[in-house]
Coordinates of C-alpha atoms in Angstrom, one line a residue:
Chain F
M1 CA -52.8 71.8 -28.1
T2 CA -51.9 74.1 -25.1
E3 CA -53.9 77.2 -24.8
P4 CA -51.1 80.2 -25.1
I5 CA -50.8 82.3 -22.0
V6 CA -50.0 85.4 -24.0
E7 CA -50.9 85.7 -27.7
A8 CA -49.6 89.0 -29.4
A9 CA -50.6 89.6 -33.1
G10 CA -48.8 92.9 -34.5
V11 CA -48.1 94.8 -31.3
T12 CA -46.7 98.1 -32.1
K13 CA -46.0 101.0 -29.7
S14 CA -44.5 104.2 -30.0
F15 CA -43.5 106.8 -27.1
G16 CA -43.2 109.8 -29.2
A17 CA -40.4 109.6 -32.0
V18 CA -39.2 106.4 -30.2
E19 CA -40.9 102.8 -31.2
A20 CA -40.7 100.6 -28.2
L21 CA -42.2 97.8 -29.9
R22 CA -42.7 96.9 -33.7
D23 CA -45.2 94.4 -35.0
V24 CA -44.4 92.0 -32.0
S25 CA -46.1 88.8 -33.0
V26 CA -45.5 85.8 -30.5
S27 CA -47.3 82.7 -28.7
M28 CA -46.1 81.9 -25.2
T29 CA -47.3 78.3 -24.4
D30 CA -44.8 77.2 -21.9
R31 CA -45.4 77.4 -18.0
A32 CA -41.9 79.6 -17.5
I33 CA -41.1 82.1 -20.3
G34 CA -38.1 84.1 -20.2
L35 CA -38.2 87.7 -22.1
L36 CA -34.3 88.5 -22.8
G37 CA -32.9 91.5 -24.0
A38 CA -30.9 94.6 -23.6
N39 CA -31.8 97.8 -21.7
G40 CA -34.3 99.4 -24.0
A41 CA -35.2 96.2 -26.0
G42 CA -38.8 96.5 -25.5
K43 CA -39.2 94.0 -22.4
S44 CA -41.0 96.4 -19.8
T45 CA -43.4 97.8 -22.8
L46 CA -44.5 94.3 -23.6
M47 CA -45.0 93.7 -20.3
R48 CA -47.1 96.8 -19.7
V49 CA -49.1 96.2 -22.9
M50 CA -50.0 92.5 -21.2
L51 CA -51.2 94.1 -18.0
G52 CA -53.2 97.1 -19.9
L53 CA -51.0 99.7 -18.6
V54 CA -50.4 100.6 -21.9
R55 CA -52.6 100.2 -24.9
P56 CA -51.1 99.3 -28.2
D57 CA -51.0 101.4 -31.2
A58 CA -51.8 98.7 -33.4
G59 CA -52.3 94.9 -33.0
S60 CA -53.8 92.9 -30.1
I61 CA -52.6 91.1 -27.0
R62 CA -54.6 88.2 -25.3
V63 CA -53.4 87.2 -21.7
L64 CA -54.9 83.8 -20.7
G65 CA -57.3 83.8 -23.6
L66 CA -58.6 87.4 -22.9
D67 CA -58.3 90.6 -24.6
A68 CA -55.7 92.3 -22.3
A69 CA -57.1 96.1 -23.5
R70 CA -60.8 95.3 -23.6
Q71 CA -61.0 92.8 -20.7
S72 CA -58.4 94.5 -18.4
W73 CA -60.4 93.8 -14.9
D74 CA -60.8 90.1 -15.6
V75 CA -57.0 89.9 -16.8
H76 CA -55.9 91.7 -13.7
R77 CA -57.7 89.3 -11.2
R78 CA -55.7 86.7 -12.8
L79 CA -52.5 88.3 -13.0
G80 CA -49.7 89.1 -10.5
Y81 CA -47.3 91.9 -11.3
M82 CA -43.8 92.2 -9.8
P83 CA -42.6 95.6 -11.3
E84 CA -38.8 96.3 -11.8
H85 CA -38.9 99.7 -9.7
D86 CA -39.5 99.8 -6.2
C87 CA -43.2 100.3 -5.4
L88 CA -43.7 99.4 -1.9
P89 CA -45.4 101.6 0.4
L90 CA -42.5 102.0 2.8
G91 CA -44.9 103.2 5.9
M92 CA -46.8 99.9 5.9
T93 CA -45.6 96.2 7.3
A94 CA -44.9 93.8 4.9
A95 CA -48.1 91.8 6.6
D96 CA -50.5 94.9 6.1
F97 CA -49.1 95.2 2.5
V98 CA -49.7 91.8 1.3
V99 CA -52.8 91.4 3.1
H100 CA -54.2 94.8 1.5
M101 CA -53.1 93.9 -2.0
A102 CA -55.0 90.4 -1.4
E103 CA -58.5 92.3 -0.6
L104 CA -57.7 94.6 -3.5
R105 CA -57.8 91.4 -5.8
G106 CA -60.9 90.4 -4.5
L107 CA -60.2 88.0 -1.7
P108 CA -62.3 88.4 1.5
H109 CA -60.7 89.7 4.5
R110 CA -60.3 86.5 6.5
T111 CA -58.8 84.6 3.9
A112 CA -56.5 87.6 2.8
V113 CA -55.1 87.6 6.2
L114 CA -54.4 83.7 5.8
R115 CA -53.1 83.7 2.7
G116 CA -50.8 86.7 3.7
S117 CA -49.3 84.7 6.1
E118 CA -48.8 81.5 3.9
V119 CA -47.2 83.6 1.1
L120 CA -44.6 85.6 3.4
F121 CA -43.6 82.5 5.1
H122 CA -43.2 81.1 1.0
V123 CA -41.0 84.0 0.3
G124 CA -39.2 83.5 3.9
L125 CA -40.7 86.8 5.6
E126 CA -42.3 85.0 8.2
E127 CA -40.2 86.6 10.9
E128 CA -40.2 90.3 9.7
R129 CA -43.6 90.2 8.4
S130 CA -44.3 92.8 11.2
R131 CA -41.7 95.1 10.3
L132 CA -42.0 98.2 8.3
I133 CA -41.2 98.0 4.7
S134 CA -38.9 101.0 5.1
T135 CA -36.6 99.2 7.4
F136 CA -36.1 96.2 5.1
S137 CA -33.0 95.5 2.7
V138 CA -33.5 95.5 -1.2
G139 CA -33.6 91.6 -1.0
M140 CA -36.5 91.7 1.6
R141 CA -38.3 94.4 -0.3
Q142 CA -38.0 92.1 -3.3
R143 CA -39.6 89.4 -1.4
T144 CA -42.2 91.3 -0.4
N145 CA -42.8 92.4 -4.1
L146 CA -43.0 88.7 -5.2
A147 CA -45.3 88.0 -2.0
Q148 CA -47.8 90.7 -3.3
A149 CA -47.9 89.4 -6.8
I150 CA -48.6 85.7 -6.0
V151 CA -50.8 86.3 -2.8
H152 CA -54.4 85.8 -4.5
S153 CA -53.1 82.8 -6.4
P154 CA -52.8 84.2 -9.8
R155 CA -52.6 81.9 -12.8
L156 CA -49.9 84.1 -14.5
V157 CA -47.3 86.2 -12.8
I158 CA -45.1 88.6 -14.6
L159 CA -42.0 89.4 -13.0
D160 CA -40.0 92.4 -14.3
E161 CA -36.2 91.9 -13.7
P162 CA -36.9 90.3 -10.2
T163 CA -33.3 89.9 -9.5
N164 CA -32.3 93.5 -9.8
G165 CA -30.1 95.1 -7.2
L166 CA -29.6 91.8 -5.5
D167 CA -26.2 90.4 -4.2
P168 CA -25.2 86.9 -5.4
A169 CA -26.9 85.3 -2.5
G170 CA -30.2 87.2 -2.6
R171 CA -30.0 86.4 -6.3
D172 CA -29.9 83.0 -5.9
E173 CA -32.6 82.9 -3.6
M174 CA -34.7 84.9 -5.5
L175 CA -34.3 82.7 -8.8
H176 CA -34.9 79.6 -6.5
L177 CA -38.3 81.0 -5.7
V178 CA -39.2 82.0 -9.2
R179 CA -38.6 78.3 -10.2
R180 CA -40.5 77.1 -7.5
L181 CA -43.7 79.3 -8.7
S182 CA -43.9 77.2 -11.9
T183 CA -42.6 74.0 -11.0
E184 CA -44.3 73.5 -7.5
L185 CA -46.8 75.9 -7.3
G186 CA -48.4 75.9 -10.5
I187 CA -48.1 79.3 -11.5
S188 CA -47.3 80.2 -15.1
V189 CA -44.3 82.7 -15.0
I190 CA -42.9 85.2 -17.8
M191 CA -39.8 87.0 -16.2
S192 CA -38.0 89.6 -17.9
S193 CA -34.2 89.9 -17.5
H194 CA -31.2 91.1 -19.5
V195 CA -29.1 88.1 -17.5
L196 CA -29.2 85.0 -19.6
E197 CA -28.5 82.8 -16.8
D198 CA -31.3 84.0 -14.7
I199 CA -33.7 83.2 -17.6
A200 CA -32.1 79.7 -18.3
R201 CA -32.1 78.9 -14.5
T202 CA -36.0 79.4 -14.6
C203 CA -37.6 79.4 -17.6
E204 CA -38.6 76.5 -20.1
S205 CA -38.5 78.8 -23.2
V206 CA -37.1 82.3 -24.1
V207 CA -38.4 85.2 -26.3
V208 CA -35.2 87.4 -27.2
L209 CA -36.5 90.9 -28.1
R210 CA -34.1 93.0 -29.8
E211 CA -34.9 97.0 -31.0
G212 CA -38.7 96.2 -30.1
Q213 CA -38.9 93.2 -32.1
V214 CA -38.9 89.5 -31.7
A215 CA -35.5 88.3 -32.6
V216 CA -35.7 84.7 -31.4
T217 CA -38.2 82.6 -29.7
R218 CA -37.0 79.3 -28.5
P219 CA -37.2 76.6 -25.9
I220 CA -34.3 76.4 -23.3
E221 CA -34.6 72.8 -22.3
T222 CA -33.3 71.5 -25.7
E223 CA -30.5 74.0 -26.1
G224 CA -29.0 73.8 -22.9
R225 CA -29.9 70.6 -21.1
D226 CA -30.0 67.9 -23.8
A227 CA -26.9 65.9 -24.4
P228 CA -24.5 67.2 -27.0
V229 CA -24.5 65.8 -30.7
S230 CA -20.5 66.7 -30.9
L231 CA -18.1 67.9 -28.8
H232 CA -15.2 70.5 -29.1
V233 CA -12.5 68.7 -27.2
R234 CA -8.8 70.2 -26.3
V235 CA -5.9 68.1 -25.5
S236 CA -2.4 68.1 -24.8
G237 CA 0.3 65.5 -24.8
E238 CA -0.5 62.2 -26.5
I239 CA -2.9 63.4 -29.0
A240 CA -2.4 60.7 -31.6
A241 CA -2.8 57.9 -28.8
F242 CA -5.8 59.9 -28.0
T243 CA -7.5 59.8 -31.5
A244 CA -6.8 56.1 -31.6
A245 CA -8.5 55.5 -28.4
I246 CA -11.4 57.7 -29.1
G247 CA -11.9 56.1 -32.5
R248 CA -12.0 52.2 -30.9
R249 CA -15.1 53.8 -28.9
G250 CA -16.8 54.3 -32.8
A251 CA -16.7 58.2 -32.3
S252 CA -15.1 60.4 -35.5
V253 CA -12.5 62.8 -35.0
E254 CA -11.9 66.0 -36.9
D255 CA -9.0 68.2 -36.5
A256 CA -10.2 71.8 -36.0
G257 CA -6.9 73.4 -35.7
E258 CA -4.9 74.7 -32.7
D259 CA -5.1 71.5 -30.5
V260 CA -9.0 71.5 -31.1
L261 CA -10.4 68.3 -31.8
V262 CA -14.3 68.1 -32.8
I263 CA -15.6 64.7 -31.7
S264 CA -18.9 63.0 -33.1
G265 CA -20.5 59.7 -31.8
P266 CA -23.2 57.7 -32.7
E267 CA -24.4 57.7 -29.2
P268 CA -24.6 61.6 -28.1
G269 CA -25.3 60.9 -24.6
G270 CA -22.1 58.4 -23.8
L271 CA -20.2 60.8 -25.8
P272 CA -18.2 62.9 -22.8
D273 CA -18.0 59.6 -21.0
A274 CA -16.1 58.1 -24.2
V275 CA -13.8 61.2 -24.3
R276 CA -12.9 61.0 -20.6
D277 CA -12.2 57.3 -20.9
A278 CA -10.2 57.7 -24.0
A279 CA -8.1 60.4 -22.6
A280 CA -7.1 58.2 -19.3
E281 CA -6.3 55.5 -21.7
S282 CA -4.0 57.3 -23.6
G283 CA -2.6 59.7 -21.1
A284 CA -3.3 62.9 -22.9
G285 CA -4.4 66.1 -21.0
L286 CA -7.7 66.8 -21.4
R287 CA -8.0 70.5 -21.0
E288 CA -11.1 71.5 -22.2
M289 CA -14.5 69.8 -23.3
R290 CA -17.7 71.8 -24.5
P291 CA -20.6 71.2 -26.9
A292 CA -19.6 71.9 -30.6
G293 CA -21.7 74.6 -32.5
P294 CA -22.9 77.5 -30.8
S295 CA -24.1 77.5 -27.4
L296 CA -27.3 78.9 -26.1
E297 CA -25.4 81.9 -24.7
D298 CA -23.8 82.3 -28.1
S299 CA -27.0 82.0 -30.1
L300 CA -28.9 84.3 -27.8
L301 CA -26.2 86.6 -27.6
E302 CA -25.9 86.9 -31.2
A303 CA -29.7 87.4 -31.5
M304 CA -29.7 90.1 -28.9
T305 CA -26.8 92.2 -30.6
Chain G
M1 CA -58.3 53.7 15.9
S2 CA -56.1 54.4 13.0
T3 CA -51.9 54.2 13.2
E4 CA -51.6 56.0 10.1
T5 CA -50.2 59.4 10.3
R6 CA -49.9 61.7 7.5
V7 CA -47.9 65.1 7.2
H8 CA -49.4 67.6 4.9
D9 CA -47.8 70.6 4.2
V10 CA -50.8 73.5 3.9
R11 CA -48.6 76.6 4.0
F12 CA -49.1 77.5 0.4
T13 CA -52.4 76.5 -1.1
R14 CA -54.2 77.6 -4.0
F15 CA -57.1 79.9 -3.4
E16 CA -60.1 78.1 -5.5
G17 CA -63.0 80.4 -3.9
E18 CA -65.0 82.8 -5.4
L19 CA -63.6 86.5 -5.4
D20 CA -65.3 89.4 -4.2
G21 CA -66.3 92.1 -6.6
E22 CA -65.2 95.6 -7.7
G23 CA -67.4 97.2 -5.0
A24 CA -65.7 95.2 -2.1
A25 CA -62.2 96.3 -3.7
I26 CA -63.1 99.9 -3.6
I27 CA -64.5 99.6 0.0
S28 CA -61.2 98.0 1.1
L29 CA -59.2 100.6 -0.3
A30 CA -61.4 103.2 1.2
R31 CA -61.4 101.4 4.3
W32 CA -57.4 101.0 4.7
S33 CA -56.7 104.2 3.4
A34 CA -59.2 106.1 6.1
L35 CA -57.4 104.1 8.8
R36 CA -54.0 105.0 7.6
S37 CA -54.9 108.6 7.6
M38 CA -56.3 108.6 10.9
G39 CA -53.0 106.8 12.3
A40 CA -54.2 103.2 12.6
R41 CA -51.3 100.9 12.9
R42 CA -48.9 103.7 13.1
S43 CA -47.2 105.4 15.9
W44 CA -48.7 107.6 18.5
K45 CA -47.5 110.6 17.2
V46 CA -49.6 110.2 14.0
K47 CA -52.5 109.4 15.5
L48 CA -52.1 112.2 18.2
I49 CA -53.4 115.1 15.7
P50 CA -56.3 113.5 14.1
I51 CA -57.8 112.2 17.6
A52 CA -57.3 115.5 19.3
L53 CA -58.9 117.3 16.6
T54 CA -61.9 114.9 16.6
L55 CA -62.6 115.3 20.4
I56 CA -62.2 119.2 19.8
A57 CA -64.8 119.0 17.2
F58 CA -67.3 117.3 19.9
A59 CA -66.1 119.6 22.7
P60 CA -69.0 122.1 22.3
A61 CA -71.6 119.6 22.3
I62 CA -69.9 117.9 25.1
V63 CA -69.6 120.9 27.1
V64 CA -73.2 122.2 26.6
L65 CA -74.7 118.9 27.2
G66 CA -72.4 118.2 30.4
L67 CA -73.4 121.2 32.0
R68 CA -77.1 120.7 31.3
A69 CA -76.8 117.2 32.8
L70 CA -75.1 118.5 35.9
F71 CA -76.3 121.6 36.7
S72 CA -79.9 121.4 35.3
T73 CA -81.7 121.9 38.8
R74 CA -79.8 125.2 39.4
V75 CA -79.4 126.9 36.5
Q76 CA -81.8 126.5 33.5
I77 CA -80.0 126.3 30.2
N78 CA -81.6 126.1 27.0
I79 CA -79.2 124.2 24.7
E80 CA -81.0 125.3 21.6
T81 CA -80.3 128.8 22.6
A82 CA -76.7 128.2 24.1
L83 CA -75.4 126.1 21.0
P84 CA -77.8 126.4 17.9
Y85 CA -77.2 123.7 15.2
R86 CA -76.7 126.7 12.7
D87 CA -73.7 128.0 14.5
Y88 CA -72.0 124.5 15.3
A89 CA -70.4 123.9 11.9
G90 CA -68.8 127.4 12.2
M91 CA -67.3 127.1 15.7
I92 CA -65.5 124.1 14.7
G93 CA -64.5 125.3 11.1
L94 CA -60.9 125.8 11.8
V95 CA -61.0 122.4 13.5
I96 CA -62.4 120.7 10.1
T97 CA -59.9 122.8 8.2
L98 CA -57.1 121.3 10.1
F99 CA -58.4 117.7 10.2
A100 CA -58.9 117.9 6.3
A101 CA -55.3 119.4 5.9
V102 CA -53.7 116.8 8.0
T103 CA -55.6 113.7 6.8
T104 CA -56.6 114.1 2.9
P105 CA -52.5 114.4 1.9
E106 CA -52.2 111.2 3.8
L107 CA -54.5 109.6 1.4
L108 CA -52.6 110.0 -1.8
C109 CA -49.1 111.5 -1.5
P110 CA -47.6 108.4 -0.1
D111 CA -49.2 106.4 -2.8
R112 CA -47.1 108.9 -5.4
R113 CA -44.0 109.2 -3.3
D114 CA -43.6 105.5 -3.0
R115 CA -44.9 104.7 -6.7
V116 CA -47.2 102.3 -5.3
L117 CA -49.9 103.3 -8.3
T118 CA -48.1 100.8 -10.4
L119 CA -49.0 98.0 -8.5
Y120 CA -52.4 99.0 -7.7
F121 CA -53.5 100.0 -11.5
S122 CA -51.8 96.9 -13.0
T123 CA -53.5 94.2 -11.2
A124 CA -56.0 95.7 -8.7
L125 CA -57.9 98.7 -9.5
T126 CA -58.9 100.9 -12.4
R127 CA -58.0 104.4 -12.2
G128 CA -61.8 105.5 -11.8
Q129 CA -61.9 103.1 -9.0
Y130 CA -58.8 104.2 -7.3
V131 CA -60.2 107.9 -7.2
F132 CA -63.8 107.0 -6.0
G133 CA -62.0 104.9 -3.2
K134 CA -60.0 107.8 -2.2
V135 CA -62.7 110.4 -2.3
L136 CA -64.7 108.1 0.2
A137 CA -61.7 107.8 2.4
A138 CA -61.3 111.5 2.6
I139 CA -65.0 112.1 3.0
V140 CA -66.1 109.5 5.9
P141 CA -63.5 110.3 8.4
L142 CA -64.4 114.1 8.1
L143 CA -68.2 113.1 8.9
L144 CA -66.7 112.5 12.4
L145 CA -66.2 116.0 12.8
T146 CA -68.9 117.5 10.5
L147 CA -72.0 115.1 11.0
V148 CA -71.3 113.1 14.3
P149 CA -71.1 116.0 16.8
M150 CA -74.2 117.6 15.7
W151 CA -75.9 114.2 15.9
F152 CA -74.6 113.7 19.0
L153 CA -76.0 117.0 20.2
Y154 CA -79.3 115.9 18.7
A155 CA -79.4 113.3 20.6
G156 CA -78.6 115.0 23.6
N157 CA -81.4 117.3 23.0
V158 CA -83.9 114.5 22.6
L159 CA -82.8 113.0 25.8
F160 CA -82.9 116.1 27.9
A161 CA -86.3 117.4 26.3
V162 CA -89.2 117.2 28.4
H163 CA -91.0 115.1 25.7
P164 CA -88.0 113.4 23.7
V165 CA -90.9 111.8 21.0
G166 CA -92.4 115.4 20.5
Y167 CA -88.8 117.0 20.2
V168 CA -88.0 114.3 17.5
Q169 CA -91.5 115.1 15.6
D170 CA -91.2 119.1 15.8
H171 CA -87.3 118.9 15.0
A172 CA -87.5 116.3 12.1
A173 CA -86.3 118.9 9.8
D174 CA -83.1 119.7 11.9
A175 CA -82.3 116.0 11.8
L176 CA -82.3 116.3 8.0
R177 CA -80.6 119.7 7.8
I178 CA -77.8 118.1 10.1
T179 CA -77.3 115.4 7.8
V180 CA -77.4 117.4 4.7
S181 CA -75.0 119.8 6.2
G182 CA -72.5 117.3 7.6
I183 CA -72.4 115.8 4.5
A184 CA -72.2 118.8 2.2
L185 CA -68.9 120.1 4.4
A186 CA -67.2 116.8 4.5
A187 CA -67.4 116.5 0.7
W188 CA -66.4 120.1 0.2
F189 CA -63.1 119.9 2.5
G190 CA -62.5 116.5 1.6
L191 CA -62.5 117.0 -2.3
V192 CA -60.4 120.1 -1.8
G193 CA -58.0 118.4 0.2
L194 CA -57.8 115.7 -2.5
A195 CA -57.3 118.2 -5.2
V196 CA -54.3 119.6 -3.5
A197 CA -52.8 116.7 -2.6
S198 CA -53.1 115.3 -6.1
L199 CA -50.7 117.8 -7.2
T200 CA -47.5 116.7 -5.3
G201 CA -46.2 113.6 -3.8
R202 CA -44.8 115.5 -0.8
R203 CA -47.0 115.5 2.0
A204 CA -45.6 118.8 3.6
F205 CA -46.3 120.6 0.2
A206 CA -49.8 119.4 0.3
V207 CA -50.5 120.2 3.8
G208 CA -49.2 123.9 3.5
G209 CA -50.6 124.0 0.1
Y210 CA -54.5 123.3 1.3
L211 CA -54.0 125.7 4.2
A212 CA -52.9 128.4 2.0
L213 CA -55.5 127.8 -0.4
I214 CA -58.0 128.2 2.6
T215 CA -56.5 131.2 4.2
V216 CA -55.4 133.3 2.0
P217 CA -58.6 133.6 -0.6
T218 CA -60.9 133.8 2.7
I219 CA -59.0 136.9 3.8
I220 CA -58.5 138.7 0.5
G221 CA -62.5 138.0 -0.3
G222 CA -63.3 139.5 3.2
T223 CA -61.0 142.4 2.8
L224 CA -61.9 143.3 -0.6
A225 CA -65.9 143.2 0.3
S226 CA -65.6 145.3 3.2
A227 CA -63.3 147.7 1.7
T228 CA -65.3 148.2 -1.2
G229 CA -68.6 147.6 0.1
T230 CA -69.4 144.9 -2.6
F231 CA -70.6 141.8 -1.2
K232 CA -70.1 140.0 -4.3
L233 CA -66.4 140.1 -3.4
E234 CA -66.9 137.7 -0.6
L235 CA -67.4 135.1 -3.1
L236 CA -63.7 135.4 -3.8
G237 CA -63.6 133.8 -0.2
F238 CA -64.7 130.6 -1.6
P239 CA -63.7 128.8 1.6
V240 CA -66.3 130.3 3.7
A241 CA -68.9 129.0 0.9
P242 CA -69.6 125.7 2.5
L243 CA -70.2 127.4 6.1
N244 CA -72.7 130.2 4.4
L245 CA -74.2 127.2 2.7
V246 CA -74.8 125.3 5.9
E247 CA -76.3 128.6 7.6
A248 CA -78.4 128.9 5.0
L249 CA -80.3 125.6 5.2
Y250 CA -81.5 127.0 8.7
P251 CA -84.6 129.5 9.0
D252 CA -83.9 133.1 9.4
Y253 CA -80.7 133.0 7.2
Q254 CA -79.6 136.5 6.9
A255 CA -76.7 137.6 4.8
D256 CA -75.8 140.1 2.2
L257 CA -75.4 137.7 -0.4
S258 CA -78.4 135.3 -1.5
P259 CA -78.0 131.6 -0.7
A260 CA -78.1 130.8 -4.2
W261 CA -74.6 132.4 -4.8
W262 CA -73.2 130.3 -2.1
V263 CA -74.6 127.5 -3.5
G264 CA -73.3 128.1 -7.0
D265 CA -69.7 128.8 -5.5
Y266 CA -70.0 125.7 -3.3
F267 CA -70.7 123.2 -6.3
L268 CA -68.4 125.4 -8.6
V269 CA -65.5 124.3 -5.9
V270 CA -66.6 120.9 -5.5
A271 CA -66.9 120.2 -9.1
A272 CA -63.3 121.8 -10.1
S273 CA -61.7 119.8 -7.2
L274 CA -63.3 116.5 -8.4
A275 CA -62.1 117.2 -11.9
L276 CA -59.0 118.2 -10.8
V277 CA -58.3 115.0 -9.0
I278 CA -59.8 112.6 -11.8
W279 CA -57.6 114.5 -14.5
R280 CA -54.8 113.9 -12.4
Y281 CA -55.3 110.3 -12.2
R282 CA -56.2 109.8 -15.6
T283 CA -52.8 111.3 -16.7
V284 CA -50.7 109.9 -14.2
D285 CA -47.8 107.8 -15.6
V286 CA -47.2 104.6 -13.7

């Protein structure tokens, strides 16, 4: 069995009268995990507990097999962290800052300089590395922030809303970089977001938080990317001919009303092709085709609210 | 000869070596911070004031030793009388104050203003290590003014002495006094500067607050003491404590107050300043 990256047991944390985390117990084993929740759901607090920045009122949390509260120094050495808010020294160049952070995490000076250069290249800032951070755009600052988080080759990097404030192109680039961390560079990722698409594009599983509690923990691959077992299909025109044509292909059809047919087949992988072919054969207009039942988005939105 | 060619992408590799310990992280923080407070890797405008103040701190020693070197055949200059070690710190007291006012806010204020503490405390340093690193970063550059010029003067005296070895033997106590006083001055001015800077993220406020803290009590303490004739009121002017302490290290110290009062005043301010900085960074929200 894979050792959990993070294992929380009954973590509770309050700030005054506000209960930010309530008895959170979760085991995260995947290489890339998304923390999803509305603003104020407890995502950032859970991350801060993982980092040892906040001590839980009750419960314990183990990160990479170490107690985050008691062994924070050892945990810190193995972690990278990209906070949500702007936290870069504006008077330093990107290169200086990344090298500085590498040294603070224990890398010898020469190695820090070398690795600083590598990660800035990796995040696409090789040309701008000698510029002051104060002259950077939001996207460039986020990439600098990511570079400092991975410069020391952490086993785990925690990213708090990494796409915040980015334009569509910048967001796309950031998500691509985040995906590469777990798939190509072998760095485990925990990423928080309140945007489902960001999580779905970069993570293997998702933990949904609602009002400081774990609402749902589920893999994303199974739900979002496997072939559907049944389809919701909306057709126009020759509906009877379409029903007959799909029936000849071994699929069953159920009328759900309002021109919507629920089609199930013995071979889920071939079902969309069968619908397409049946529509072409019967001359019916195929207006809509989507997996039947609640989508990943539907089910997670329901969990969040 | 092999005809096979392979292209390896080595731009991003994992670091598998051994990480340095906690001490290296503290030294790194202190080094980067100290260099930046002195204007390293920044514009010449930022460098100008610290460098100029450092040169001014060396000026008395350079002038006296220079005169001795250039005109020793025509004019008999006794360096020890012209520029006693005991008076050197008092001569450059204002320069030390200004240097600390310029450099110590630069150590703390930008980190608070730019919210870099979140990054430091989350994956790099503990709060205690951060404070320790910044204390080092405040004190070491100050030694350039409080210790190095005095050592420069001492070295000049050794060189110009008729019997250099004899001079070293006769003035071994002075070497120790120079070292102790240099460290004591740097610690006092550095810690008070850090204490003020720990209260604000605005550099201008820190500089102004520090200068006010140094000058106002000095004026009030001196005025009250001379007006009332009660010399213990001089203790209200706590910023003169380190200079009086330095003078008290040398023989023939003469003052209205016993050195013990200044020693107590000195350590009270140092301890209070350090406690304030530690408290601020123990409680600062990141």
